Short mmCIF file of C-alpha atoms and ligand atoms in Angstrom, two decimals:
data_model
loop_
_atom_site.label_atom_id
_atom_site.label_comp_id
_atom_site.label_asym_id
_atom_site.label_seq_id
_atom_site.Cartn_x
_atom_site.Cartn_y
_atom_site.Cartn_z
CA UNK G 1 -148.42 29.40 213.99
CA UNK G 2 -146.67 32.46 215.33
CA UNK G 3 -145.37 32.67 218.87
CA UNK G 4 -144.37 36.34 218.82
CA UNK G 5 -146.28 38.06 221.58
CA UNK G 6 -149.24 40.34 220.89
CA UNK G 7 -149.03 43.99 221.91
CA UNK G 8 -151.95 43.64 224.31
CA UNK G 9 -150.11 41.12 226.50
CA UNK G 10 -148.86 42.33 229.90
CA UNK G 11 -145.36 43.76 230.15
CA UNK G 12 -142.61 41.29 231.02
CA UNK G 13 -139.89 42.61 233.33
CA UNK G 14 -136.18 42.68 232.71
CA UNK G 15 -134.29 39.81 234.34
CA UNK G 16 -130.67 39.48 235.36
CA UNK G 17 -128.87 36.12 235.43
CA UNK G 18 -126.25 35.26 238.05
CA UNK G 19 -122.73 36.47 237.54
CA UNK G 20 -120.72 33.67 235.86
CA UNK G 21 -123.85 32.26 234.19
CA UNK G 22 -122.53 30.37 231.16
CA UNK G 23 -123.98 31.45 227.79
CA UNK G 24 -123.25 28.98 225.06
CA UNK G 25 -124.22 27.37 221.80
CA UNK G 26 -124.25 23.69 220.90
CA UNK G 27 -123.63 21.50 217.86
CA UNK G 28 -122.86 17.84 217.16
CA UNK G 29 -120.21 16.27 214.93
CA UNK G 30 -122.36 14.36 212.45
CA UNK G 31 -124.78 17.25 212.05
CA UNK G 32 -122.24 19.88 211.02
CA UNK G 33 -118.86 18.43 210.07
CA UNK G 34 -119.38 16.83 206.65
CA UNK G 35 -116.05 15.45 205.27
CA UNK G 36 -117.24 12.00 206.23
CA UNK G 37 -114.60 10.11 204.26
CA UNK G 38 -111.46 12.14 204.91
CA UNK G 39 -108.46 11.72 207.23
CA UNK G 40 -109.28 8.13 208.07
CA UNK G 41 -112.91 8.56 209.20
CA UNK G 42 -114.99 5.45 208.61
CA UNK G 43 -118.78 5.08 208.50
CA UNK G 44 -120.96 5.50 211.54
CA UNK G 45 -124.44 4.07 212.02
CA UNK G 46 -125.82 7.36 210.70
CA UNK G 47 -123.89 7.09 207.40
CA UNK G 48 -125.30 3.59 206.97
CA UNK G 49 -128.83 4.58 208.05
CA UNK G 50 -128.93 7.53 205.62
CA UNK G 51 -128.14 5.15 202.75
CA UNK G 52 -131.28 3.14 203.41
CA UNK G 53 -134.13 4.48 201.27
CA UNK G 54 -136.97 6.11 203.16
CA UNK G 55 -135.14 6.66 206.44
CA UNK G 56 -134.21 10.36 206.19
CA UNK G 57 -136.31 13.16 204.69
CA UNK G 58 -135.12 14.19 201.25
CA UNK G 59 -132.65 11.30 201.16
CA UNK G 60 -130.27 13.65 203.02
CA UNK G 61 -127.17 12.60 204.95
CA UNK G 62 -124.38 14.14 207.02
CA UNK G 63 -122.64 15.06 203.77
CA UNK G 64 -122.05 17.99 203.30
CA UNK G 65 -123.31 18.98 206.77
CA UNK G 66 -122.33 22.57 207.35
CA UNK G 67 -118.84 21.74 206.06
CA UNK G 68 -117.55 22.58 209.51
CA UNK G 69 -114.62 20.16 209.29
CA UNK G 70 -113.08 22.47 206.69
CA UNK G 71 -114.52 25.75 208.02
CA UNK G 72 -113.79 25.21 211.70
CA UNK G 73 -111.62 28.32 212.15
CA UNK G 74 -114.22 30.51 210.43
CA UNK G 75 -116.94 29.09 212.73
CA UNK G 76 -114.89 29.72 215.87
CA UNK G 77 -114.32 33.31 214.69
CA UNK G 78 -118.07 33.64 214.16
CA UNK G 79 -118.76 32.49 217.71
CA UNK G 80 -116.18 34.93 219.01
CA UNK G 81 -117.93 37.76 217.15
CA UNK G 82 -121.25 36.73 218.70
CA UNK G 83 -119.64 36.86 222.13
CA UNK G 84 -120.48 33.24 222.91
CA UNK G 85 -118.75 32.16 226.13
CA UNK G 86 -118.86 28.37 225.78
CA UNK G 87 -119.12 25.95 222.88
CA UNK G 88 -120.62 22.51 223.35
CA UNK G 89 -119.51 20.25 220.49
CA UNK G 90 -119.18 16.50 220.08
CA UNK G 91 -116.26 14.34 219.08
CA UNK G 92 -116.78 11.75 216.34
CA UNK G 93 -115.92 8.24 217.49
CA UNK G 94 -115.63 7.10 213.82
CA UNK G 95 -112.82 9.63 213.33
CA UNK G 96 -110.93 8.69 216.47
CA UNK G 97 -111.22 4.90 216.47
CA UNK G 98 -112.57 4.15 213.01
CA UNK G 99 -113.99 0.66 212.74
CA UNK G 100 -113.57 0.55 216.52
CA UNK G 101 -109.94 -0.45 216.02
CA UNK G 102 -106.67 1.39 216.46
CA UNK G 103 -106.54 5.09 217.28
CA UNK G 104 -106.47 7.36 214.23
CA UNK G 105 -104.25 10.31 215.20
CA UNK G 106 -105.56 12.43 212.30
CA UNK G 107 -109.06 12.27 213.79
CA UNK G 108 -107.79 13.51 217.14
CA UNK G 109 -105.74 16.22 215.43
CA UNK G 110 -108.93 17.88 214.20
CA UNK G 111 -110.39 18.17 217.71
CA UNK G 112 -107.08 19.34 219.10
CA UNK G 113 -107.05 22.14 216.51
CA UNK G 114 -110.65 23.00 217.37
CA UNK G 115 -109.98 23.13 221.11
CA UNK G 116 -106.83 25.22 220.65
CA UNK G 117 -108.70 27.61 218.37
CA UNK G 118 -111.49 27.96 220.96
CA UNK G 119 -109.04 28.59 223.77
CA UNK G 120 -107.27 31.23 221.68
CA UNK G 121 -110.64 32.91 221.07
CA UNK G 122 -111.46 32.88 224.79
CA UNK G 123 -114.35 30.41 224.33
CA UNK G 124 -114.69 27.59 226.84
CA UNK G 125 -114.67 24.18 225.14
CA UNK G 126 -117.32 21.74 226.38
CA UNK G 127 -116.82 18.34 224.76
CA UNK G 128 -119.38 15.57 224.39
CA UNK G 129 -117.89 12.14 223.77
CA UNK G 130 -120.91 10.55 222.11
CA UNK G 131 -123.63 12.30 220.14
CA UNK G 132 -125.09 9.25 218.35
CA UNK G 133 -122.37 8.37 215.80
CA UNK G 134 -121.46 4.80 216.73
CA UNK G 135 -118.92 3.25 214.33
CA UNK G 136 -120.89 1.04 211.94
CA UNK G 137 -118.34 -1.74 212.53
CA UNK G 138 -119.54 -1.91 216.14
CA UNK G 139 -123.18 -2.00 215.09
CA UNK G 140 -122.26 -5.02 213.01
CA UNK G 141 -120.98 -6.65 216.20
CA UNK G 142 -124.27 -6.02 218.01
CA UNK G 143 -124.24 -2.26 218.55
CA UNK G 144 -125.54 -0.87 221.82
CA UNK G 145 -127.58 -4.05 222.33
CA UNK G 146 -124.22 -5.72 223.02
CA UNK G 147 -122.46 -5.17 226.35
CA UNK G 148 -119.08 -5.16 224.64
CA UNK G 149 -119.90 -1.81 223.02
CA UNK G 150 -119.75 -0.11 226.44
CA UNK G 151 -116.17 -1.38 226.83
CA UNK G 152 -115.25 -0.24 223.33
CA UNK G 153 -116.62 3.19 224.32
CA UNK G 154 -114.25 3.13 227.29
CA UNK G 155 -111.31 2.52 224.90
CA UNK G 156 -112.46 5.38 222.73
CA UNK G 157 -112.90 7.71 225.74
CA UNK G 158 -109.42 6.75 226.87
CA UNK G 159 -107.95 7.82 223.53
CA UNK G 160 -109.79 11.16 223.51
CA UNK G 161 -109.05 12.00 227.13
CA UNK G 162 -105.41 11.01 226.68
CA UNK G 163 -105.07 13.68 223.98
CA UNK G 164 -107.44 16.44 225.15
CA UNK G 165 -107.83 15.88 228.87
CA UNK G 166 -105.25 18.53 229.64
CA UNK G 167 -107.18 21.38 228.02
CA UNK G 168 -110.90 20.66 228.01
CA UNK G 169 -112.35 21.53 231.41
CA UNK G 170 -115.87 20.12 230.99
CA UNK G 171 -116.81 16.75 229.54
CA UNK G 172 -120.16 15.21 228.77
CA UNK G 173 -120.11 11.46 228.27
CA UNK G 174 -123.31 10.95 226.27
CA UNK G 175 -125.93 13.11 224.64
CA UNK G 176 -129.51 11.91 225.10
CA UNK G 177 -129.00 8.16 225.54
CA UNK G 178 -132.82 7.78 225.41
CA UNK G 179 -132.69 8.60 221.69
CA UNK G 180 -129.79 6.24 221.03
CA UNK G 181 -131.57 3.36 222.77
CA UNK G 182 -135.28 3.79 222.17
CA UNK G 183 -135.38 5.62 218.81
CA UNK G 184 -132.37 3.65 217.55
CA UNK G 185 -133.42 0.14 218.59
CA UNK G 186 -137.13 0.47 219.50
CA UNK G 187 -139.07 2.47 216.93
CA UNK G 188 -136.15 2.50 214.48
CA UNK G 189 -136.75 6.16 213.67
CA UNK G 190 -133.05 6.84 214.26
CA UNK G 191 -129.91 4.91 213.35
CA UNK G 192 -129.31 2.01 213.41
CA UNK G 193 -133.04 1.65 212.65
CA UNK G 194 -133.67 -1.56 214.57
CA UNK G 195 -137.14 -2.33 215.91
CA UNK G 196 -136.71 -4.79 218.75
CA UNK G 197 -137.94 -3.67 222.20
CA UNK G 198 -135.61 -6.00 224.12
CA UNK G 199 -132.61 -4.66 222.19
CA UNK G 200 -133.76 -1.12 223.00
CA UNK G 201 -133.86 -1.90 226.72
CA UNK G 202 -130.46 -3.62 226.61
CA UNK G 203 -129.08 -0.65 224.67
CA UNK G 204 -130.37 1.73 227.35
CA UNK G 205 -128.50 -0.16 230.07
CA UNK G 206 -125.32 -0.52 228.03
CA UNK G 207 -125.33 3.21 227.29
CA UNK G 208 -125.58 3.90 231.02
CA UNK G 209 -122.68 1.53 231.61
CA UNK G 210 -120.70 3.32 228.90
CA UNK G 211 -121.45 6.61 230.64
CA UNK G 212 -120.02 5.28 233.90
CA UNK G 213 -116.90 3.92 232.15
CA UNK G 214 -116.54 7.29 230.42
CA UNK G 215 -116.60 9.08 233.76
CA UNK G 216 -113.79 6.77 234.92
CA UNK G 217 -111.72 7.74 231.87
CA UNK G 218 -112.33 11.44 232.59
CA UNK G 219 -111.26 11.02 236.23
CA UNK G 220 -108.13 9.10 235.23
CA UNK G 221 -106.86 11.49 232.57
CA UNK G 222 -108.33 14.80 233.66
CA UNK G 223 -108.71 14.82 237.43
CA UNK G 224 -109.36 18.56 237.49
CA UNK G 225 -112.05 18.47 234.80
CA UNK G 226 -115.79 18.34 235.38
CA UNK G 227 -117.76 15.31 234.21
CA UNK G 228 -121.43 15.21 233.32
CA UNK G 229 -124.16 13.59 231.31
CA UNK G 230 -126.78 15.21 229.09
CA UNK G 231 -130.31 13.82 229.14
CA UNK G 232 -133.37 14.84 227.17
CA UNK G 233 -135.92 15.15 229.93
CA UNK G 234 -139.61 15.79 229.41
CA UNK G 235 -142.31 16.85 231.84
CA UNK G 236 -145.16 14.41 231.19
CA UNK G 237 -148.73 15.72 231.34
CA UNK G 238 -151.96 13.80 230.86
CA UNK G 239 -154.91 14.53 228.61
CA UNK G 240 -157.45 13.58 231.28
CA UNK G 241 -156.33 14.28 234.85
CA UNK G 242 -159.33 12.33 236.18
CA UNK G 243 -158.43 9.13 234.31
CA UNK G 244 -156.54 6.37 236.14
CA UNK G 245 -155.59 4.85 232.80
CA UNK G 246 -153.96 8.15 231.80
CA UNK G 247 -152.11 8.28 235.11
CA UNK G 248 -150.74 4.79 234.36
CA UNK G 249 -149.54 5.89 230.92
CA UNK G 250 -147.94 8.93 232.48
CA UNK G 251 -146.08 6.74 234.99
CA UNK G 252 -144.79 4.43 232.25
CA UNK G 253 -143.72 7.22 229.89
CA UNK G 254 -142.02 9.16 232.68
CA UNK G 255 -140.30 5.92 233.66
CA UNK G 256 -138.95 5.28 230.17
CA UNK G 257 -138.06 8.82 229.25
CA UNK G 258 -136.79 10.28 232.51
CA UNK G 259 -136.38 7.91 235.44
CA UNK G 260 -134.74 5.05 233.44
CA UNK G 261 -131.72 7.34 233.14
CA UNK G 262 -131.91 9.68 236.12
CA UNK G 263 -132.30 7.06 238.83
CA UNK G 264 -129.41 4.71 238.00
CA UNK G 265 -127.05 7.66 237.46
CA UNK G 266 -128.06 9.80 240.42
CA UNK G 267 -129.40 7.22 242.88
CA UNK G 268 -127.58 4.04 241.87
CA UNK G 269 -130.72 2.03 241.13
CA UNK G 270 -133.43 1.55 238.55
CA UNK G 271 -136.87 2.55 239.84
CA UNK G 272 -138.80 -0.54 241.00
CA UNK G 273 -141.74 0.19 238.69
CA UNK G 274 -139.44 0.56 235.65
CA UNK G 275 -137.72 -2.74 236.50
CA UNK G 276 -141.14 -4.41 236.69
CA UNK G 277 -142.43 -2.77 233.48
CA UNK G 278 -139.33 -3.82 231.56
CA UNK G 279 -138.88 -7.30 233.03
CA UNK G 280 -140.69 -8.86 230.01
CA UNK G 281 -138.01 -7.19 227.85
CA UNK G 282 -135.11 -8.54 229.88
CA UNK G 283 -133.91 -5.47 231.80
CA UNK G 284 -133.04 -7.47 234.92
CA UNK G 285 -130.98 -9.91 232.85
CA UNK G 286 -128.64 -7.31 231.33
CA UNK G 287 -127.66 -5.64 234.63
CA UNK G 288 -124.37 -7.22 235.62
CA UNK G 289 -122.98 -7.35 239.19
CA UNK G 290 -121.43 -4.00 240.09
CA UNK G 291 -122.83 -2.22 237.02
CA UNK G 292 -124.86 0.24 239.03
CA UNK G 293 -121.79 1.28 241.02
CA UNK G 294 -120.09 2.15 237.73
CA UNK G 295 -123.18 3.90 236.38
CA UNK G 296 -123.64 6.02 239.50
CA UNK G 297 -120.07 7.35 239.70
CA UNK G 298 -120.31 10.86 241.20
CA UNK G 299 -120.81 13.65 238.66
CA UNK G 300 -120.07 17.35 238.67
CA UNK G 301 -123.08 18.47 236.66
CA UNK G 302 -126.17 17.35 234.81
CA UNK G 303 -127.04 18.63 231.35
CA UNK G 304 -130.72 19.02 230.54
CA UNK G 305 -131.91 19.23 226.94
CA UNK G 306 -135.38 20.74 226.90
CA UNK G 307 -137.52 21.28 223.83
CA UNK G 308 -141.12 20.58 224.95
CA UNK G 309 -143.27 18.57 227.31
CA UNK G 310 -145.12 15.33 226.50
CA UNK G 311 -148.91 15.18 226.62
CA UNK G 312 -150.12 11.61 226.90
CA UNK G 313 -153.36 9.66 226.82
CA UNK G 314 -154.44 6.07 227.32
CA UNK G 315 -156.51 6.40 224.15
CA UNK G 316 -154.37 5.24 221.24
CA UNK G 317 -154.01 7.40 218.13
CA UNK G 318 -152.96 6.62 214.57
CA UNK G 319 -149.26 6.51 215.60
CA UNK G 320 -149.75 4.13 218.54
CA UNK G 321 -148.62 0.52 218.42
CA UNK G 322 -145.38 -1.25 217.58
CA UNK G 323 -142.75 -0.64 216.47
CA UNK G 324 -142.48 2.01 219.15
CA UNK G 325 -139.96 3.82 221.29
CA UNK G 326 -142.41 3.44 224.20
CA UNK G 327 -141.48 -0.08 225.22
CA UNK G 328 -144.33 -1.54 227.27
CA UNK G 329 -146.47 1.54 226.61
CA UNK G 330 -146.91 1.16 222.86
CA UNK G 331 -150.63 1.79 223.16
CA UNK G 332 -150.11 5.37 224.45
CA UNK G 333 -151.63 8.21 222.48
CA UNK G 334 -150.16 11.69 222.14
CA UNK G 335 -153.05 14.07 221.46
CA UNK G 336 -152.42 17.45 219.90
CA UNK G 337 -153.03 20.64 221.84
CA UNK G 338 -154.03 24.14 220.98
CA UNK G 339 -150.55 25.57 221.50
CA UNK G 340 -148.08 27.11 219.06
CA UNK G 341 -145.88 24.56 217.25
CA UNK G 342 -142.40 24.86 215.80
CA UNK G 343 -141.51 23.71 212.29
CA UNK G 344 -140.66 20.30 213.81
CA UNK G 345 -144.31 19.99 214.91
CA UNK G 346 -143.21 20.32 218.55
CA UNK G 347 -145.45 22.33 220.86
CA UNK G 348 -144.01 25.44 222.45
CA UNK G 349 -144.57 25.18 226.17
CA UNK G 350 -141.75 27.14 227.77
CA UNK G 351 -143.27 27.38 231.25
CA UNK G 352 -142.84 23.62 231.72
CA UNK G 353 -139.06 24.07 231.83
CA UNK G 354 -139.37 25.70 235.26
CA UNK G 355 -141.15 22.69 236.75
CA UNK G 356 -138.69 20.27 235.18
CA UNK G 357 -135.70 22.04 236.71
CA UNK G 358 -137.47 22.33 240.07
CA UNK G 359 -138.27 18.61 239.99
CA UNK G 360 -134.60 17.75 239.46
CA UNK G 361 -133.63 20.08 242.29
CA UNK G 362 -136.19 18.65 244.70
CA UNK G 363 -136.30 14.95 243.86
CA UNK G 364 -132.69 14.09 243.08
CA UNK G 365 -129.34 14.56 244.79
CA UNK G 366 -128.37 18.11 243.93
CA UNK G 367 -125.95 18.83 241.14
CA UNK G 368 -125.22 21.99 239.19
CA UNK G 369 -127.65 21.98 236.26
CA UNK G 370 -127.13 23.35 232.77
CA UNK G 371 -129.63 23.63 229.95
CA UNK G 372 -127.30 22.04 227.40
CA UNK G 373 -129.80 22.34 224.52
CA UNK G 374 -132.89 24.39 223.84
CA UNK G 375 -133.96 25.83 220.51
CA UNK G 376 -136.44 25.67 217.71
CA UNK G 377 -136.79 25.12 213.97
CA UNK G 378 -138.77 27.72 212.05
CA UNK G 379 -139.18 28.20 208.28
CA UNK G 380 -136.69 31.13 208.38
CA UNK G 381 -137.32 33.02 205.17
CA UNK G 382 -134.96 35.89 204.43
CA UNK G 383 -136.57 39.37 204.45
CA UNK G 384 -135.97 42.16 201.94
CA UNK G 385 -132.60 42.93 203.57
CA UNK G 386 -131.43 39.35 202.96
CA UNK G 387 -131.42 38.86 206.73
CA UNK G 388 -133.54 36.12 208.31
CA UNK G 389 -135.84 38.04 210.67
CA UNK G 390 -136.57 35.07 212.93
CA UNK G 391 -138.68 36.76 215.57
CA UNK G 392 -140.45 33.50 216.41
CA UNK G 393 -137.08 32.06 217.45
CA UNK G 394 -136.28 35.15 219.52
CA UNK G 395 -139.65 34.86 221.28
CA UNK G 396 -139.04 31.14 221.82
CA UNK G 397 -135.64 31.69 223.44
CA UNK G 398 -136.85 34.61 225.48
CA UNK G 399 -139.74 32.55 226.88
CA UNK G 400 -137.39 29.70 227.80
CA UNK G 401 -134.88 32.02 229.41
CA UNK G 402 -137.67 33.52 231.50
CA UNK G 403 -138.72 29.99 232.53
CA UNK G 404 -135.10 29.14 233.39
CA UNK G 405 -134.85 32.33 235.42
CA UNK G 406 -138.05 31.44 237.30
CA UNK G 407 -136.34 28.18 238.32
CA UNK G 408 -133.31 30.13 239.55
CA UNK G 409 -135.63 32.19 241.69
CA UNK G 410 -137.01 29.01 243.21
CA UNK G 411 -133.49 28.11 244.32
CA UNK G 412 -132.45 25.79 241.47
CA UNK G 413 -128.70 25.69 240.91
CA UNK G 414 -128.83 26.44 237.18
CA UNK G 415 -125.44 27.51 235.86
CA UNK G 416 -125.83 27.95 232.11
CA UNK G 417 -127.81 27.84 228.89
CA UNK G 418 -126.71 26.58 225.46
CA UNK G 419 -128.77 27.45 222.40
CA UNK G 420 -129.26 24.59 219.92
CA UNK G 421 -127.77 25.30 217.46
CA UNK G 422 -125.05 27.66 216.31
CA UNK G 423 -125.61 26.71 212.66
CA UNK G 424 -128.42 25.28 210.57
CA UNK G 425 -127.47 21.64 210.17
CA UNK G 426 -128.44 18.04 209.42
CA UNK G 427 -131.43 17.43 211.69
CA UNK G 428 -131.22 13.62 211.77
CA UNK G 429 -134.26 11.90 210.22
CA UNK G 430 -135.61 15.33 209.23
CA UNK G 431 -132.60 16.07 207.01
CA UNK G 432 -131.70 19.69 206.20
CA UNK G 433 -135.29 20.94 206.05
CA UNK G 434 -135.50 21.83 209.74
CA UNK G 435 -133.38 24.87 210.54
CA UNK G 436 -132.41 25.43 214.18
CA UNK G 437 -129.44 27.75 213.70
CA UNK G 438 -128.77 31.23 215.02
CA UNK G 439 -126.75 31.41 211.83
CA UNK G 440 -128.32 30.62 208.47
CA UNK G 441 -126.37 28.21 206.28
CA UNK G 442 -126.86 28.06 202.53
CA UNK G 443 -125.97 24.40 202.05
CA UNK G 444 -125.17 24.88 198.35
CA UNK G 445 -122.52 27.56 198.95
CA UNK G 446 -121.95 27.01 202.71
CA UNK G 447 -122.31 30.73 203.19
CA UNK G 448 -123.06 31.65 206.81
CA UNK G 449 -125.43 34.57 207.55
CA UNK G 450 -126.28 35.37 211.15
CA UNK G 451 -130.05 35.63 211.68
CA UNK G 452 -131.74 38.35 213.73
CA UNK G 453 -131.72 35.86 216.63
CA UNK G 454 -127.91 35.76 216.55
CA UNK G 455 -127.55 39.48 217.21
CA UNK G 456 -130.36 39.33 219.76
CA UNK G 457 -128.63 36.46 221.61
CA UNK G 458 -125.31 38.37 221.52
CA UNK G 459 -126.95 41.23 223.34
CA UNK G 460 -128.53 38.91 225.89
CA UNK G 461 -125.04 37.56 226.59
CA UNK G 462 -123.55 41.02 226.81
CA UNK G 463 -126.30 42.19 229.20
CA UNK G 464 -126.26 38.89 231.09
CA UNK G 465 -130.03 38.92 230.96
CA UNK G 466 -133.21 40.10 229.34
CA UNK G 467 -134.68 43.54 228.92
CA UNK G 468 -138.33 44.33 229.56
CA UNK G 469 -140.48 42.72 226.79
CA UNK G 470 -137.27 41.54 225.23
CA UNK G 471 -138.56 39.93 222.03
CA UNK G 472 -139.76 43.34 220.90
CA UNK G 473 -137.32 45.55 222.77
CA UNK G 474 -134.28 45.13 220.53
C1 FCB Q 1 -131.81 16.94 220.16
C2 FCB Q 1 -130.45 16.49 219.66
C3 FCB Q 1 -129.78 17.46 218.74
C4 FCB Q 1 -130.73 18.16 217.81
C5 FCB Q 1 -131.92 18.69 218.57
C6 FCB Q 1 -132.91 19.44 217.73
O1 FCB Q 1 -132.59 15.84 220.50
O2 FCB Q 1 -129.61 16.25 220.75
O3 FCB Q 1 -128.77 16.76 218.07
O4 FCB Q 1 -131.08 17.37 216.77
O5 FCB Q 1 -132.57 17.65 219.23
#
């Protein structure tokens, strides 16, 4: 379904973003690097998961990725040509402390080269410590369901910060811990593919603890740097606003997806209803004395990954029931709606981003906010010129930038936007079939070809905003 606007629709005005608004792009180590067995890297849970038949579409894995490990300098030059101001990338734990043991200097060397290359190109490095690639050796010792993993993360963070703390100004501890915990250990749709609700809940708490320990490492080694966390937050809407049963599902899903993470980090406590919902799964039992003080260490910013809203119902559908990421709400249904969908099957509902940002601004202690991921997969066929004319993607980004701007006008302290992703890459359980890049990657040759959206985004950056009817204007 197309999302490019029809000519008859009313004109959309030009919008200017604040001076110093950060325009970036994002990637993650396992999705782009490839070279999974070189320079001392050892397997992560994703390498192991990909080897299990039936887990990843097409039997794909992080090899070859976008071969970024070997093409890093070329990719930084590409970003410089696009005029990108900041680059959000992740560091691979299995390169830095393979098998969760001693530090592997060769793994750190790669990120040092990357950061130096970015700084030379005038691009601000924004490093994420954990984007889902737990060393498999740690999974074998219990993974995120084990409290010890949070302490091993602290050792890893210490090694990274010790090397790069002097030149990376912004750090994100974790990317989307909800996915690591509830997709990884609940529904098993992501690595490590476990399906035990109590382990999912324990993993969620241990990831939050790891976040807090990571912040401590950032403060120790890089006192001038900014520390943050990136969450995938979803507005939750109900199918039947008159139904009390739907309201109950909405409360539970919002609790699991949003408040389980926001409240401990920003308010120092789990919400009472979430504690009660998850008591049968042992949440109370995994929270150690003093944990919430560690988890709620003051932050400098919050990263928000926004792709779509959730639309929930108390009427189950064919996907409802265990194993499920919705611990305690396994019966929930997710009805379809008459809205455009991306190639991932995700609805396009840009306007909901405004309300999400306003909710954070109004309901939580205020922090600078950044949209650290937003983007879309589309089929991306090359036109006669050989160029991918991805006007659906341009319309998608334009609509989300307008929604972000509407939040700014309501007083939200939004400081930046990162498009996901710079390059087509390994889209986790969806393999290489789902293309999110501004830059097309031919995975057989690794040739990079910027799509129409790349030049469009460059001009948005240059203009620091949108022109009238932007998806058609340029
Ligand atoms: C997010 C992930 C990112 C990417 C996008 C499409 O949930 O953080 O790695 O896969 O979705």
